[in-house]
mmCIF file of N, CA and C in Angstrom:
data_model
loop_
_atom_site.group_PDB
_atom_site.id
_atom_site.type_symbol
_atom_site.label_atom_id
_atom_site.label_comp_id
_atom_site.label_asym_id
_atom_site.label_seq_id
_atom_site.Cartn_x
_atom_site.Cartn_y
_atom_site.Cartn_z
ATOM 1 N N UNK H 125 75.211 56.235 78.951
ATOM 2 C CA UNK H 125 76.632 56.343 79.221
ATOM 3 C C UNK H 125 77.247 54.948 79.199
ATOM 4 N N UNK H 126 78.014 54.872 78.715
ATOM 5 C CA UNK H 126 79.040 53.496 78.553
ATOM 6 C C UNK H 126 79.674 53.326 79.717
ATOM 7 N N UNK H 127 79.795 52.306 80.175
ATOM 8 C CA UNK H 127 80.547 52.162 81.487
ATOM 9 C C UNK H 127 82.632 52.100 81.127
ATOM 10 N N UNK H 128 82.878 52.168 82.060
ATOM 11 C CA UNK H 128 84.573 52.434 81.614
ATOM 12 C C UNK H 128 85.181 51.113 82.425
ATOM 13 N N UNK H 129 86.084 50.803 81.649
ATOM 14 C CA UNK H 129 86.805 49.487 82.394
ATOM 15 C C UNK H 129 87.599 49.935 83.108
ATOM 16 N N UNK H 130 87.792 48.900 84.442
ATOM 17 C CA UNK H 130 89.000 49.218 85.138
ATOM 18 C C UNK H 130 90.507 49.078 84.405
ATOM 19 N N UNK H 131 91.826 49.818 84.484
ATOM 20 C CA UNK H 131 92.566 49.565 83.791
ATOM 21 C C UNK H 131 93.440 49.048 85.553
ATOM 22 N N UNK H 132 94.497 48.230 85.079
ATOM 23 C CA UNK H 132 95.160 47.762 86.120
ATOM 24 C C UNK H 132 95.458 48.763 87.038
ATOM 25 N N UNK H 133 96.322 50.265 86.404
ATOM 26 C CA UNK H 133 96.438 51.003 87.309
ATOM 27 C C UNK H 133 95.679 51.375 88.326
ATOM 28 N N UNK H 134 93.767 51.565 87.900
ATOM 29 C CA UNK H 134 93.048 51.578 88.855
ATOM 30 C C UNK H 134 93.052 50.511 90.324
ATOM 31 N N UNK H 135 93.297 49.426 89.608
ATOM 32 C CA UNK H 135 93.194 48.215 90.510
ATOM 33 C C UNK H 135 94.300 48.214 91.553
ATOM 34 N N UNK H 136 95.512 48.957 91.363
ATOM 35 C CA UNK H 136 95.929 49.226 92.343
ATOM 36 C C UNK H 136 96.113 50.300 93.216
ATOM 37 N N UNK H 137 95.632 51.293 93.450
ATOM 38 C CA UNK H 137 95.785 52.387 93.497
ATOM 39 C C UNK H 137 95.078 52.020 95.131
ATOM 40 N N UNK H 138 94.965 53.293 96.487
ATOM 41 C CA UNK H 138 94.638 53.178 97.274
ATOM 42 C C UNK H 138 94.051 54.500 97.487
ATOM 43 N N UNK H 139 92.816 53.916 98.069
ATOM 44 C CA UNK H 139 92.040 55.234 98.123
ATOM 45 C C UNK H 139 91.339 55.364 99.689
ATOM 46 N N UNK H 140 91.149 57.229 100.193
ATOM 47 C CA UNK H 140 90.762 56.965 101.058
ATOM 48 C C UNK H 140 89.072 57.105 101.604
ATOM 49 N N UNK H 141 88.658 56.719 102.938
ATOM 50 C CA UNK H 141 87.054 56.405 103.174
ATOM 51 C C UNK H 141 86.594 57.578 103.524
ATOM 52 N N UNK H 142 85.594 57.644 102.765
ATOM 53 C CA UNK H 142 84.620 59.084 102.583
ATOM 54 C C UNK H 142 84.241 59.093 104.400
ATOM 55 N N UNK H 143 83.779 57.517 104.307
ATOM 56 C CA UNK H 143 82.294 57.088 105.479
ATOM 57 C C UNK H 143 83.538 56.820 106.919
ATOM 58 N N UNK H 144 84.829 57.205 106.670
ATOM 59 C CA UNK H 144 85.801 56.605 108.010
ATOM 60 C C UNK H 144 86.414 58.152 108.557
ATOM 61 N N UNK H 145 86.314 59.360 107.631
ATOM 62 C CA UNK H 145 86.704 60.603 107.908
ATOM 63 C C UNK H 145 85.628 61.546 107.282
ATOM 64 N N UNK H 146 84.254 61.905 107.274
ATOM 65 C CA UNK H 146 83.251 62.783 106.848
ATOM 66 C C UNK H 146 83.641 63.783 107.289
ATOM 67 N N UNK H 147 83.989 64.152 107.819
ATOM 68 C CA UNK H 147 84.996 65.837 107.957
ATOM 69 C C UNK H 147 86.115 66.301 107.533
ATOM 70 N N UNK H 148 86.331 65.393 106.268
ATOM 71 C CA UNK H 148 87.593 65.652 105.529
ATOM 72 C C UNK H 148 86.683 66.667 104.469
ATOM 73 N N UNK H 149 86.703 67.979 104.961
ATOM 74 C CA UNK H 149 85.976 68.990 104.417
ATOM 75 C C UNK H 149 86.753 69.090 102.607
ATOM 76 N N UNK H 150 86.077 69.729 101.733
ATOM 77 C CA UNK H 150 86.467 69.655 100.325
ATOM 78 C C UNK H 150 86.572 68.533 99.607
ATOM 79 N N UNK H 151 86.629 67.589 99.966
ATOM 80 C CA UNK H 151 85.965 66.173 98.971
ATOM 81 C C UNK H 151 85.024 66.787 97.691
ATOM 82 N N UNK H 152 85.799 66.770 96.968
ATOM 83 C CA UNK H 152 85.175 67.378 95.582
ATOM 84 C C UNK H 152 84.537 65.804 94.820
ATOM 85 N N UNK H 153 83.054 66.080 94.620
ATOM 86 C CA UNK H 153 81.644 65.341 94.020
ATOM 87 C C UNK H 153 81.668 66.037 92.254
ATOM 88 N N UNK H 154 81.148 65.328 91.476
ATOM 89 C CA UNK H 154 80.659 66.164 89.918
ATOM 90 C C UNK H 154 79.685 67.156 90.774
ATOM 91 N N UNK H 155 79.681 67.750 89.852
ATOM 92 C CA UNK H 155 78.977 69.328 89.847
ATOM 93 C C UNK H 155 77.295 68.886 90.581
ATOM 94 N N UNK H 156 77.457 69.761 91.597
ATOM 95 C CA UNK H 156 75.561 69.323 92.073
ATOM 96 C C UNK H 156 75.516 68.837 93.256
ATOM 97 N N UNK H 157 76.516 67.180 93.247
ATOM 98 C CA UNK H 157 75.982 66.484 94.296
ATOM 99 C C UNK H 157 76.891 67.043 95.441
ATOM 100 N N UNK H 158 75.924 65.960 96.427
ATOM 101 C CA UNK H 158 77.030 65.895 97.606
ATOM 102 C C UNK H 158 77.148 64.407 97.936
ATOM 103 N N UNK H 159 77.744 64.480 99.073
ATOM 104 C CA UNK H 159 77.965 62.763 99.541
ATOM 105 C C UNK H 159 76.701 62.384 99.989
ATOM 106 N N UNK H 160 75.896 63.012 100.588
ATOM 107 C CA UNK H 160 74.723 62.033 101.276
ATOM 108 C C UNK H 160 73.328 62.180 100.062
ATOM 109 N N UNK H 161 74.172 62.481 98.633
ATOM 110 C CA UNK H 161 73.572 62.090 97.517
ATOM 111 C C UNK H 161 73.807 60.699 97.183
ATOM 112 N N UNK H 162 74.632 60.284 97.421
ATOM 113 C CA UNK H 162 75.019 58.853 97.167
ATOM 114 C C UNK H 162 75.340 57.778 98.269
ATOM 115 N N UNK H 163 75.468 58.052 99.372
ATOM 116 C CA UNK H 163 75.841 57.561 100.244
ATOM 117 C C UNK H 163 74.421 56.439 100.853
ATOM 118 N N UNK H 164 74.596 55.349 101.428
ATOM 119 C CA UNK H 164 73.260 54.648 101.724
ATOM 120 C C UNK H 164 72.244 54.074 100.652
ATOM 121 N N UNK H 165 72.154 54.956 99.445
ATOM 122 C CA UNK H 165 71.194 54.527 98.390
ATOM 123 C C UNK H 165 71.481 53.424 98.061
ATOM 124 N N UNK H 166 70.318 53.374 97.128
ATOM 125 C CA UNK H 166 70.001 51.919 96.491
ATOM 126 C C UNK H 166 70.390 52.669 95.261
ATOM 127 N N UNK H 167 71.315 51.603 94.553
ATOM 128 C CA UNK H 167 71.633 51.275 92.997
ATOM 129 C C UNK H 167 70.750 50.161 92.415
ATOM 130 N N UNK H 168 70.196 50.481 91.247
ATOM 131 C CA UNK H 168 69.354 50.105 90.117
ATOM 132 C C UNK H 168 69.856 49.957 88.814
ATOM 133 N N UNK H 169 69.031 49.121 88.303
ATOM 134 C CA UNK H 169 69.434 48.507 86.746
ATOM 135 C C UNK H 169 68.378 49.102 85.782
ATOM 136 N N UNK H 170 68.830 49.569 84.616
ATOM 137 C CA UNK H 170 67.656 49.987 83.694
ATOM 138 C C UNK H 170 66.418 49.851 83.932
ATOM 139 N N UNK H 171 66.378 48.279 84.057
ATOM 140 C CA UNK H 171 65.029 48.166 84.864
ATOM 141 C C UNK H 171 64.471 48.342 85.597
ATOM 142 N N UNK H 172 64.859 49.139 86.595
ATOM 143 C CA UNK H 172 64.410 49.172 88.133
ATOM 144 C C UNK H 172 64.653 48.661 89.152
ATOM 145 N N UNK H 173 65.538 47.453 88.628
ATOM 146 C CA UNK H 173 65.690 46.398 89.661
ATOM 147 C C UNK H 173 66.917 46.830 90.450
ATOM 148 N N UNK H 174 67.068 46.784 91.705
ATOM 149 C CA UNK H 174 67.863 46.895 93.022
ATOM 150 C C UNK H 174 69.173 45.810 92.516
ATOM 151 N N UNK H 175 70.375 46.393 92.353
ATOM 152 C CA UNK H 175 71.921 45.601 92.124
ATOM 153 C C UNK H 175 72.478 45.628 93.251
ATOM 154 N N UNK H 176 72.560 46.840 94.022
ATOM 155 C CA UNK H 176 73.184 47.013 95.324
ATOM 156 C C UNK H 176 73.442 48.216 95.831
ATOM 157 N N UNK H 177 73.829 48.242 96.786
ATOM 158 C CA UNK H 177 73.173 49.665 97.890
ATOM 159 C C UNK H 177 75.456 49.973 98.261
ATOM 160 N N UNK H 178 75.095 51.505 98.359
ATOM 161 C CA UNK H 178 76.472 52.564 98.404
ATOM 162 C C UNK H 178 76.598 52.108 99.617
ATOM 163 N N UNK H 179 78.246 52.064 99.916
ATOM 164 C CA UNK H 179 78.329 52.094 101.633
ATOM 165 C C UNK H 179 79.568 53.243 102.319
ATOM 166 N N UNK H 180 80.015 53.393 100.414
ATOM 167 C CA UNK H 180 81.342 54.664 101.648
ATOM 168 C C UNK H 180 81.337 54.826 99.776
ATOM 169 N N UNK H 181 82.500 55.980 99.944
ATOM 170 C CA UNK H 181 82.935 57.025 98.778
ATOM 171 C C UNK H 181 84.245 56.838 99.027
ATOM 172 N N UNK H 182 85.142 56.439 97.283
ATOM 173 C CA UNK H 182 86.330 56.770 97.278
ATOM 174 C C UNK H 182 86.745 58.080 97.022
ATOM 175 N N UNK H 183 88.132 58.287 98.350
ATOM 176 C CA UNK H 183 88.853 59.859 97.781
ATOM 177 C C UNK H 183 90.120 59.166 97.275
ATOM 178 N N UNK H 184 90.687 60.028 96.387
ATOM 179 C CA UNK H 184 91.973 59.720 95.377
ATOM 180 C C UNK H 184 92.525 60.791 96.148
ATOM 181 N N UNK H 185 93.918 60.497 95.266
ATOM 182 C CA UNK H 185 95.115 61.747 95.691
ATOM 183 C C UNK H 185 94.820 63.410 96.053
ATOM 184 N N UNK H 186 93.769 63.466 95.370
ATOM 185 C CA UNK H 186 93.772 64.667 94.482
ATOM 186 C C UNK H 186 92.104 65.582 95.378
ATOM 187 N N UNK H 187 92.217 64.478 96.608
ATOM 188 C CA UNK H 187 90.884 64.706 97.077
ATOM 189 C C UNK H 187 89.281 65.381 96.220
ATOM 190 N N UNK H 188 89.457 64.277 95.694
ATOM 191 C CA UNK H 188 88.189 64.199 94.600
ATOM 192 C C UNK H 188 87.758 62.988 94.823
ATOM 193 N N UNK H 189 86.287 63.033 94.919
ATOM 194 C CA UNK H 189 85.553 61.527 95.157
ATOM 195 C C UNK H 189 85.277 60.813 94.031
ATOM 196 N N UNK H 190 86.061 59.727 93.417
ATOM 197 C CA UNK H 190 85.806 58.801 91.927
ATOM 198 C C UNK H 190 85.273 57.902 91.839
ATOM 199 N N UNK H 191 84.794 57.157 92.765
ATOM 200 C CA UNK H 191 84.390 55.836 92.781
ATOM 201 C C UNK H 191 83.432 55.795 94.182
ATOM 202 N N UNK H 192 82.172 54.924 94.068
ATOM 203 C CA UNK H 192 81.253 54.780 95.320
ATOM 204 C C UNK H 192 81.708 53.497 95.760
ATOM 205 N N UNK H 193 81.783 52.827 96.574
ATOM 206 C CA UNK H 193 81.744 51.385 97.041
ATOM 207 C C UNK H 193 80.721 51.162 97.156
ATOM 208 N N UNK H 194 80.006 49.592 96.635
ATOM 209 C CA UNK H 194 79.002 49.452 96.740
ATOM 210 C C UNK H 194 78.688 47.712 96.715
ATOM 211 N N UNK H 195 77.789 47.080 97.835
ATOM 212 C CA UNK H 195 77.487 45.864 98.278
ATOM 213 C C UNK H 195 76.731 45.708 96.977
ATOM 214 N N UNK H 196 76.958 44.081 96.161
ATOM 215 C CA UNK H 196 76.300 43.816 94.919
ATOM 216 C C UNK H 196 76.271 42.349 95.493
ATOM 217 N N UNK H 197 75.070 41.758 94.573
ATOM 218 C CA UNK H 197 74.731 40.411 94.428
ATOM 219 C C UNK H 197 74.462 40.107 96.137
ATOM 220 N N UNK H 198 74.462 38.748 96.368
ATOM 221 C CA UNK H 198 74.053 38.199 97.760
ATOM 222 C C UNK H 198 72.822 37.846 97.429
ATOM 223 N N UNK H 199 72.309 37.514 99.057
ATOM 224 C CA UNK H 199 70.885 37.168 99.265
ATOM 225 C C UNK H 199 70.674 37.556 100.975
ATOM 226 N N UNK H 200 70.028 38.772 101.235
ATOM 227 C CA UNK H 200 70.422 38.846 102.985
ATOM 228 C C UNK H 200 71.539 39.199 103.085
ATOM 229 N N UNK H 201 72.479 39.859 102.480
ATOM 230 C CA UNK H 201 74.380 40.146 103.133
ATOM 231 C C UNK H 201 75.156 39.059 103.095
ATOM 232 N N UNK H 202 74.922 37.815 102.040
ATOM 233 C CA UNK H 202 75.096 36.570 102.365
ATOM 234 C C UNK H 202 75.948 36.467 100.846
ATOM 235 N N UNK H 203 77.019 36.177 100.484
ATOM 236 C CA UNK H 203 77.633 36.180 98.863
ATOM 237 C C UNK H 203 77.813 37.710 98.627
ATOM 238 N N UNK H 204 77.462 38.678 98.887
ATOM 239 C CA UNK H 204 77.619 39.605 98.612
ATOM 240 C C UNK H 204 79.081 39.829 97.943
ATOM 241 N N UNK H 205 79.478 41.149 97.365
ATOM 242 C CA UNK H 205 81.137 41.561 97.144
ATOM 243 C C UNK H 205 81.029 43.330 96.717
ATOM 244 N N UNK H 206 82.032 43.741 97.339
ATOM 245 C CA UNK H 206 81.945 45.127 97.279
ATOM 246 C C UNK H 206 82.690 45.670 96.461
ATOM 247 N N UNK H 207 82.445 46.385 95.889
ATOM 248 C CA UNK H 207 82.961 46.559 94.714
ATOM 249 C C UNK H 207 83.362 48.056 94.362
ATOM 250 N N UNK H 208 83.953 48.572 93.660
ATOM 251 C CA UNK H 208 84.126 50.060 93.369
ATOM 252 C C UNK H 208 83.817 50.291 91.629
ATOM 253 N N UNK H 209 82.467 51.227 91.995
ATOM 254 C CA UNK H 209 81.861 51.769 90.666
ATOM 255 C C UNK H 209 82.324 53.402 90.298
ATOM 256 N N UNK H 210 82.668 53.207 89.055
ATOM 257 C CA UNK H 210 83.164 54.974 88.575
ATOM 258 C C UNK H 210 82.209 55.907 88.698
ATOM 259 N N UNK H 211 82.198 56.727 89.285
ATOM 260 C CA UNK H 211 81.390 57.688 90.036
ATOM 261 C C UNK H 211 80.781 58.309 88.903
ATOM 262 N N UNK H 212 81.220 58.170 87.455
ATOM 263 C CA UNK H 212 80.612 59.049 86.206
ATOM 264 C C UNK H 212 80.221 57.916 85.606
ATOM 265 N N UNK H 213 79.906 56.435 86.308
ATOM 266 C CA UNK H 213 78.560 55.435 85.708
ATOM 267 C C UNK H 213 77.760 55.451 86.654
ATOM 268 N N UNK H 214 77.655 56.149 87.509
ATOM 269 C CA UNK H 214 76.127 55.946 88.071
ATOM 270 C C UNK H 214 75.495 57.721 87.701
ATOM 271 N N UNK H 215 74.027 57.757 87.681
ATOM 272 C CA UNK H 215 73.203 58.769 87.498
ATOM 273 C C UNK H 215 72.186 58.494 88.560
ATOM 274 N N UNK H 216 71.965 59.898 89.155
ATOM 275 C CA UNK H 216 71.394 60.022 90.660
ATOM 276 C C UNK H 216 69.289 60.242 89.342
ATOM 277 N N UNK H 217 68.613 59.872 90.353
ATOM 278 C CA UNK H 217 67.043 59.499 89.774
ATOM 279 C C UNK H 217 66.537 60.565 89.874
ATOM 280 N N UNK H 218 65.821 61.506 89.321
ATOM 281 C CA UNK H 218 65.024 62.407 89.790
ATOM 282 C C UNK H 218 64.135 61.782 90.966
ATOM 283 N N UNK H 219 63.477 62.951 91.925
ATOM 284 C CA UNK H 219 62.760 61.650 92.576
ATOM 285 C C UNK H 219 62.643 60.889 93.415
ATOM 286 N N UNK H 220 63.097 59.652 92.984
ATOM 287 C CA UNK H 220 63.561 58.116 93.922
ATOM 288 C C UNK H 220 65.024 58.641 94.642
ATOM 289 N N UNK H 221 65.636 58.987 94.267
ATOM 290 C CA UNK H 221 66.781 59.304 94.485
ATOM 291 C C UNK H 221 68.036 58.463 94.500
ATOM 292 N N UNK H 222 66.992 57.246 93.900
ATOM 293 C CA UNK H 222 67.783 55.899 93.587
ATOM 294 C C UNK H 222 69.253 56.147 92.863
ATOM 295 N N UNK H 223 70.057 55.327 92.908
ATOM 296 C CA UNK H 223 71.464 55.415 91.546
ATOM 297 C C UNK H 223 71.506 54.647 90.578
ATOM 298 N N UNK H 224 70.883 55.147 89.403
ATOM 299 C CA UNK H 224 71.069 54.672 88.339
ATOM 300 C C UNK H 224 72.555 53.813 87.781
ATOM 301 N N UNK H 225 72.610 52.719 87.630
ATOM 302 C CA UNK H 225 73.986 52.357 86.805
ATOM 303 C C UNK H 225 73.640 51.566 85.298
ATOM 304 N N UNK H 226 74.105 51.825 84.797
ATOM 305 C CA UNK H 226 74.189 50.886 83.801
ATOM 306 C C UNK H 226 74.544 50.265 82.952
ATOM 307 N N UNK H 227 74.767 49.054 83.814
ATOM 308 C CA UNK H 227 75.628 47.958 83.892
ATOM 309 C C UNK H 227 75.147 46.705 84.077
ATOM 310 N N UNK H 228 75.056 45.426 83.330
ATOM 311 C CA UNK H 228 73.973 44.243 84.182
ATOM 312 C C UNK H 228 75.093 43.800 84.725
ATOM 313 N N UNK H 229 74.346 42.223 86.195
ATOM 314 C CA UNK H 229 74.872 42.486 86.956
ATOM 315 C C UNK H 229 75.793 41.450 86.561
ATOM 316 N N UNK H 230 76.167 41.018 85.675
ATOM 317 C CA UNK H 230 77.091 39.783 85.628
ATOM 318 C C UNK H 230 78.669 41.086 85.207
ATOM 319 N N UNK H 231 78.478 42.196 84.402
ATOM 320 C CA UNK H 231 79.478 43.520 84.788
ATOM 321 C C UNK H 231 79.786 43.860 85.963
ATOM 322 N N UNK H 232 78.462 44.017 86.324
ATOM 323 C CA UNK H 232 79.040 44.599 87.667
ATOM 324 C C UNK H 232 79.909 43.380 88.961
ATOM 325 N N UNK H 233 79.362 42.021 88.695
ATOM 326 C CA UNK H 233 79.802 40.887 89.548
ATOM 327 C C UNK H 233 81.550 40.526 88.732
ATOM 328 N N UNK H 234 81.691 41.480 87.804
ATOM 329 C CA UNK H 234 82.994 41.136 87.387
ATOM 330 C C UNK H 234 83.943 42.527 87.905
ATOM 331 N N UNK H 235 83.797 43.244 88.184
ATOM 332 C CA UNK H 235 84.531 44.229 89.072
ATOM 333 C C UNK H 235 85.288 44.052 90.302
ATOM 334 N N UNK H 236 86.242 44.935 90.216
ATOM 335 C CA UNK H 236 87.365 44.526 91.357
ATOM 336 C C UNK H 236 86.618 44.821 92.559
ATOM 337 N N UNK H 237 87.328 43.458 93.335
ATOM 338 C CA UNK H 237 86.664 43.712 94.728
ATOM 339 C C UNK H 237 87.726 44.664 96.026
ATOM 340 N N UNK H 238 87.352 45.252 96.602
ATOM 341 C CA UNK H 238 88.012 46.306 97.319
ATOM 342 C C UNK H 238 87.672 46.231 98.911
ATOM 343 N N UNK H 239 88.535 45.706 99.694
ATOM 344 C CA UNK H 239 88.652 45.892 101.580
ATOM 345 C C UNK H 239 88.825 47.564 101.942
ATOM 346 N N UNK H 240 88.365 47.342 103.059
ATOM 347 C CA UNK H 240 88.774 48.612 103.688
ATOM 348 C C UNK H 240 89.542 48.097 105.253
ATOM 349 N N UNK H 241 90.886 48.890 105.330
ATOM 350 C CA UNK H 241 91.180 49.120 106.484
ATOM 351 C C UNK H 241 91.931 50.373 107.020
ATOM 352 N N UNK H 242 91.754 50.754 108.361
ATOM 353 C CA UNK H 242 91.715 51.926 108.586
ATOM 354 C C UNK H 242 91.973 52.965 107.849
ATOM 355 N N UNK H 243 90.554 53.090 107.378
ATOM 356 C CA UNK H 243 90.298 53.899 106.865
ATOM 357 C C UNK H 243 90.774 54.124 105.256
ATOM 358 N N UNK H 244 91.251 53.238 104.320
ATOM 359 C CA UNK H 244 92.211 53.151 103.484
ATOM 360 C C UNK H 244 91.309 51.904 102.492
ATOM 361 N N UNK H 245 90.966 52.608 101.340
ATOM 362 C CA UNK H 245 90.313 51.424 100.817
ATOM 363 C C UNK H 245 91.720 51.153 99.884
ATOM 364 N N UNK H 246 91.922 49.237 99.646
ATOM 365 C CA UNK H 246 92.592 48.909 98.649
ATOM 366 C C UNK H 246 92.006 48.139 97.719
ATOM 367 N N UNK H 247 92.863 47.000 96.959
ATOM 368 C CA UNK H 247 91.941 45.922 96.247
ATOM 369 C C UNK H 247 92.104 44.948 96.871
ATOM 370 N N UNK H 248 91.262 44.158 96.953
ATOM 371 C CA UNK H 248 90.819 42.882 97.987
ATOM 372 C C UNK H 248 92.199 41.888 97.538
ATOM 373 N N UNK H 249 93.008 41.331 97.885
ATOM 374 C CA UNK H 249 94.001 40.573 97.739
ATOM 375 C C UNK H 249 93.979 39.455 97.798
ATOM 376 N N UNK H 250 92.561 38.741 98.082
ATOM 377 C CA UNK H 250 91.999 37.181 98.107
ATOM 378 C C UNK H 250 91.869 36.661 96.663
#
């Protein structure tokens, strides 16, 4: 799967936290999953190698979940940047249950970075 660029509109848009309201019942996932399919895991590179681990789920308008947030790069939680990946570039592992993306990480270290506050993810404004 080809990964999809952010278009500006994405970059501004405000979305809300899967991981700040989990009883916002109907949060619509692609066909199959659920949230604690993606939620916590480790994201991987073709290779196997660990890019960075899910920490909440974007909901859009339309209460549909599009995007995972997810801690990339660092060393220890240290440089890290969180980032929002299109929920139709990652593929869940048979298995491991790992999240496939694929993307290397100098893509993925070029993605918009995204805050959360109450409860309200935006784009990082730094």
């Amino acid at each position: 799967t080809e990964a999809t660029e952010a278009t500006p509109a994405d970059e501004s848009r405000e979305y809300r936290s899967y991981a700040a309201s989990p009883d916002m019942g109907g949060a619509v996932l692609p066909a199959g999953y659920s949230a604690e399919d993606f939620l916590d895991r480790e994201i991987v590179n073709e290779q196997g190698e660990e890019v960075g681990e899910v920490v909440d789920l974007m909901v859009d308008g339309n209460n549909h979940i599009t995007k995972v947030v997810a801690d990339i790069g660092g060393f220890l939680g240290i440089g890290e940047s969180r980032v929002a990946i299109d929920i139709e570039d990652i593929t869940v592992e048979e298995g491991s249950g790992d999240l496939l993306v694929m993307m290397d990480q100098s893509s993925l270290e070029a993605l918009p970075t995204y805050e959360e506050e109450d409860g309200i993810w935006s784009p990082d404004r730094d």
